[in-house]
Short mmCIF file of C-alpha atoms in Angstrom, two decimals:
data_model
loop_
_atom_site.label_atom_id
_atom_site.label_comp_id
_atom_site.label_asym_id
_atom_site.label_seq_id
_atom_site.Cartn_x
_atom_site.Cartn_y
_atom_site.Cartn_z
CA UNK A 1 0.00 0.00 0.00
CA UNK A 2 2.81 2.48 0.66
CA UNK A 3 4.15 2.05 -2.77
CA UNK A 4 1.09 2.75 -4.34
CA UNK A 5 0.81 5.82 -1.41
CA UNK A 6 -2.85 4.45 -0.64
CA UNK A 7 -3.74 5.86 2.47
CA UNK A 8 -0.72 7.66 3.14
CA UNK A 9 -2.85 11.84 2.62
CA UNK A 10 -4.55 10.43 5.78
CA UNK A 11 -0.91 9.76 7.59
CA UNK A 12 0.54 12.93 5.99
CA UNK A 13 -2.94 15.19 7.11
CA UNK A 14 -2.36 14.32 10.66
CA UNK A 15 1.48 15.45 11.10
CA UNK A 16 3.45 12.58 9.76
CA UNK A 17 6.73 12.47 7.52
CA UNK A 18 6.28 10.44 4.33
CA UNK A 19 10.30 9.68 5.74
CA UNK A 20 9.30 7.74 8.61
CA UNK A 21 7.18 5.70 5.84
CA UNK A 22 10.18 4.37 4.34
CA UNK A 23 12.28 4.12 7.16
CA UNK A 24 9.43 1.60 8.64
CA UNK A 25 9.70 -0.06 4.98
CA UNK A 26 13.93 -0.18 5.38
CA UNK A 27 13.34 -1.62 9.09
CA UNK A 28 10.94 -4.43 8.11
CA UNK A 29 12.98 -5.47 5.39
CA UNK A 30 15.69 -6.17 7.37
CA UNK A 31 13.61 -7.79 9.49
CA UNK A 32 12.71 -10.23 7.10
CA UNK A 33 15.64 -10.61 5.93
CA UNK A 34 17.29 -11.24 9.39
CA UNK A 35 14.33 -14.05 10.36
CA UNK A 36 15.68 -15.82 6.80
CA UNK A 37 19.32 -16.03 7.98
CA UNK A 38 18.23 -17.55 10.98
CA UNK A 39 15.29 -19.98 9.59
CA UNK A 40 18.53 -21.27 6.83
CA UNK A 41 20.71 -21.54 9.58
CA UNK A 42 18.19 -23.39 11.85
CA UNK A 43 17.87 -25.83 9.14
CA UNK A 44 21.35 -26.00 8.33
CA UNK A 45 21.51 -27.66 11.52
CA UNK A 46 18.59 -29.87 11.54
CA UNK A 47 19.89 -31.61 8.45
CA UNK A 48 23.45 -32.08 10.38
CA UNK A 49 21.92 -33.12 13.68
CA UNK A 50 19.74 -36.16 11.45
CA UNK A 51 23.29 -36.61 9.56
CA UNK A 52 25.28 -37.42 12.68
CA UNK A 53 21.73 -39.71 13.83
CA UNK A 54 21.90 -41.90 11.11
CA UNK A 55 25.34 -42.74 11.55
CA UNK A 56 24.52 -43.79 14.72
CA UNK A 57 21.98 -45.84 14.03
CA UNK A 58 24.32 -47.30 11.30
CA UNK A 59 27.25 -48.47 14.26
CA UNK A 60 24.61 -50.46 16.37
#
């Protein structure tokens, strides 16, 4: 919706910056983007922790 600026003459009527817009935008990107890097490495170790399992299983 902020791309398209829907909405944002109501924001911008009451005493907001159309800055702080796209500084929330910048901030919840990284967000995002820092969740990722954690949900890749959390998986990344899932797949190493069912690695060292099976071998394991493969001694007995």
């Amino acid at each position: 919706m902020f791309r398209r600026k829907a909405f944002l003459h109501w924001y911008t009527g009451e005493g907001m910056d159309e800055m702080e817009f796209t500084e929330a935008e910048s901030n919840m990107n990284d967000l995002v983007s820092e969740y990722q890097q954690y949900q890749e490495a959390t998986a990344d170790e899932d797949a190493e922790f069912d690695e060292d399992q099976e071998q394991e299983v493969d001694e007995n």
